[in-house]
Amino acid sequence: MSIVPLPEFDKWLRRFREVRARAVIARRIGRMKAGNFGEVKPVSGGVSELRIDFGPGYRVYFTQRGRTIVVLLLGGGKDSQQADIAKAKTLASTIGDVGDDEED
């Protein structure tokens, strides 16, 4: 499975000073790449929320394009969840196809 982060997601991830937080998030994304999405909840508008049980309850918002492409839209915490979902839905609606549906 291919994972494509948007610049908004990269910016969010880079702001972490705590190496462990970045490592936990990166490990979860690695599991997604292997097809194991873990605790995921669809939120609406084709956007799903990957819940990460670490720190303040980090969330990674993503949308899937075809069977093999997952676009990481942005991340956030439990405290900014509603605003993050609204922004993720807007981002998801502005992106087109990012790849084909063929398996690698």
CSV table of C-alpha atoms in Angstrom, one decimal:
chain,number,residue,atom,x,y,z
A,1,MET,CA,0.0,0.0,0.0
A,2,SER,CA,1.3,3.5,-0.8
A,3,ILE,CA,1.1,6.3,1.7
A,4,VAL,CA,1.2,9.9,0.4
A,5,PRO,CA,1.5,12.7,3.0
A,6,LEU,CA,0.3,16.1,2.2
A,7,PRO,CA,2.5,19.1,3.1
A,8,GLU,CA,0.0,19.9,5.9
A,9,PHE,CA,0.6,16.5,7.5
A,10,ASP,CA,4.4,16.8,7.1
A,11,LYS,CA,4.3,20.2,8.8
A,12,TRP,CA,2.3,18.9,11.7
A,13,LEU,CA,4.7,15.9,12.2
A,14,ARG,CA,7.8,18.0,12.0
A,15,ARG,CA,6.7,20.3,14.8
A,16,PHE,CA,7.1,17.5,17.4
A,17,ARG,CA,10.2,18.1,19.5
A,18,GLU,CA,9.6,14.8,21.4
A,19,VAL,CA,11.2,12.1,19.4
A,20,ARG,CA,9.1,9.4,21.0
A,21,ALA,CA,5.8,11.0,19.7
A,22,ARG,CA,7.2,11.1,16.2
A,23,ALA,CA,8.3,7.5,16.5
A,24,VAL,CA,4.9,6.3,17.7
A,25,ILE,CA,3.1,8.1,14.9
A,26,ALA,CA,5.6,6.8,12.3
A,27,ARG,CA,5.2,3.2,13.6
A,28,ARG,CA,1.4,3.5,13.2
A,29,ILE,CA,1.8,4.8,9.6
A,30,GLY,CA,4.2,1.9,8.9
A,31,ARG,CA,1.4,-0.5,10.1
A,32,MET,CA,-1.0,1.2,7.7
A,33,LYS,CA,1.4,0.7,4.8
A,34,ALA,CA,1.4,-3.0,5.7
A,35,GLY,CA,-2.4,-3.0,5.5
A,36,ASN,CA,-3.0,-3.0,9.3
A,37,PHE,CA,-5.0,0.2,10.0
A,38,GLY,CA,-5.7,-0.5,13.6
A,39,GLU,CA,-8.1,1.8,15.4
A,40,VAL,CA,-9.7,3.8,12.7
A,41,LYS,CA,-13.0,5.7,12.6
A,42,PRO,CA,-14.7,7.1,9.5
A,43,VAL,CA,-15.6,10.7,10.3
A,44,SER,CA,-17.4,11.9,7.1
A,45,GLY,CA,-16.7,13.2,3.6
A,46,GLY,CA,-14.5,10.3,2.8
A,47,VAL,CA,-12.1,11.1,5.7
A,48,SER,CA,-11.1,8.7,8.4
A,49,GLU,CA,-9.4,9.2,11.7
A,50,LEU,CA,-6.5,7.0,12.8
A,51,ARG,CA,-6.5,7.2,16.6
A,52,ILE,CA,-3.1,7.0,18.3
A,53,ASP,CA,-3.2,6.1,22.0
A,54,PHE,CA,-0.2,8.3,23.0
A,55,GLY,CA,0.2,11.7,24.5
A,56,PRO,CA,-2.9,13.9,24.3
A,57,GLY,CA,-4.7,11.4,22.0
A,58,TYR,CA,-3.1,12.1,18.6
A,59,ARG,CA,-5.2,11.7,15.5
A,60,VAL,CA,-4.1,11.3,11.9
A,61,TYR,CA,-6.7,12.2,9.3
A,62,PHE,CA,-6.6,10.4,6.0
A,63,THR,CA,-8.5,9.5,2.9
A,64,GLN,CA,-8.1,6.5,0.7
A,65,ARG,CA,-7.9,6.7,-3.1
A,66,GLY,CA,-8.4,3.4,-4.8
A,67,ARG,CA,-7.2,0.2,-3.1
A,68,THR,CA,-3.6,1.2,-2.7
A,69,ILE,CA,-3.2,4.9,-2.0
A,70,VAL,CA,-3.7,6.5,1.3
A,71,VAL,CA,-3.4,10.2,1.5
A,72,LEU,CA,-2.4,11.5,5.0
A,73,LEU,CA,-4.2,14.8,5.2
A,74,LEU,CA,-3.1,16.2,8.6
A,75,GLY,CA,-2.8,15.4,12.2
A,76,GLY,CA,-4.0,16.8,15.5
A,77,GLY,CA,-4.9,16.1,19.0
A,78,LYS,CA,-8.2,15.3,20.8
A,79,ASP,CA,-8.4,19.0,21.9
A,80,SER,CA,-8.6,20.3,18.3
A,81,GLN,CA,-10.5,17.3,16.9
A,82,GLN,CA,-13.6,19.1,15.4
A,83,ALA,CA,-11.5,21.8,13.7
A,84,ASP,CA,-9.1,19.2,12.4
A,85,ILE,CA,-11.9,17.1,10.9
A,86,ALA,CA,-13.3,20.1,9.1
A,87,LYS,CA,-9.9,21.0,7.7
A,88,ALA,CA,-9.3,17.4,6.7
A,89,LYS,CA,-12.6,17.2,4.8
A,90,THR,CA,-11.7,20.4,2.9
A,91,LEU,CA,-8.3,19.0,2.0
A,92,ALA,CA,-9.8,15.7,0.9
A,93,SER,CA,-12.3,17.4,-1.4
A,94,THR,CA,-9.5,19.3,-3.1
A,95,ILE,CA,-7.3,16.4,-4.0
A,96,GLY,CA,-7.9,14.3,-7.1
A,97,ASP,CA,-6.5,10.9,-8.0
A,98,VAL,CA,-3.0,10.4,-6.7
A,99,GLY,CA,-2.3,7.0,-8.2
A,100,ASP,CA,-4.0,4.0,-9.8
A,101,ASP,CA,-5.8,1.2,-8.3
A,102,GLU,CA,-3.3,-1.5,-9.2
A,103,GLU,CA,-1.5,-3.4,-6.5
A,104,ASP,CA,2.3,-3.0,-6.3
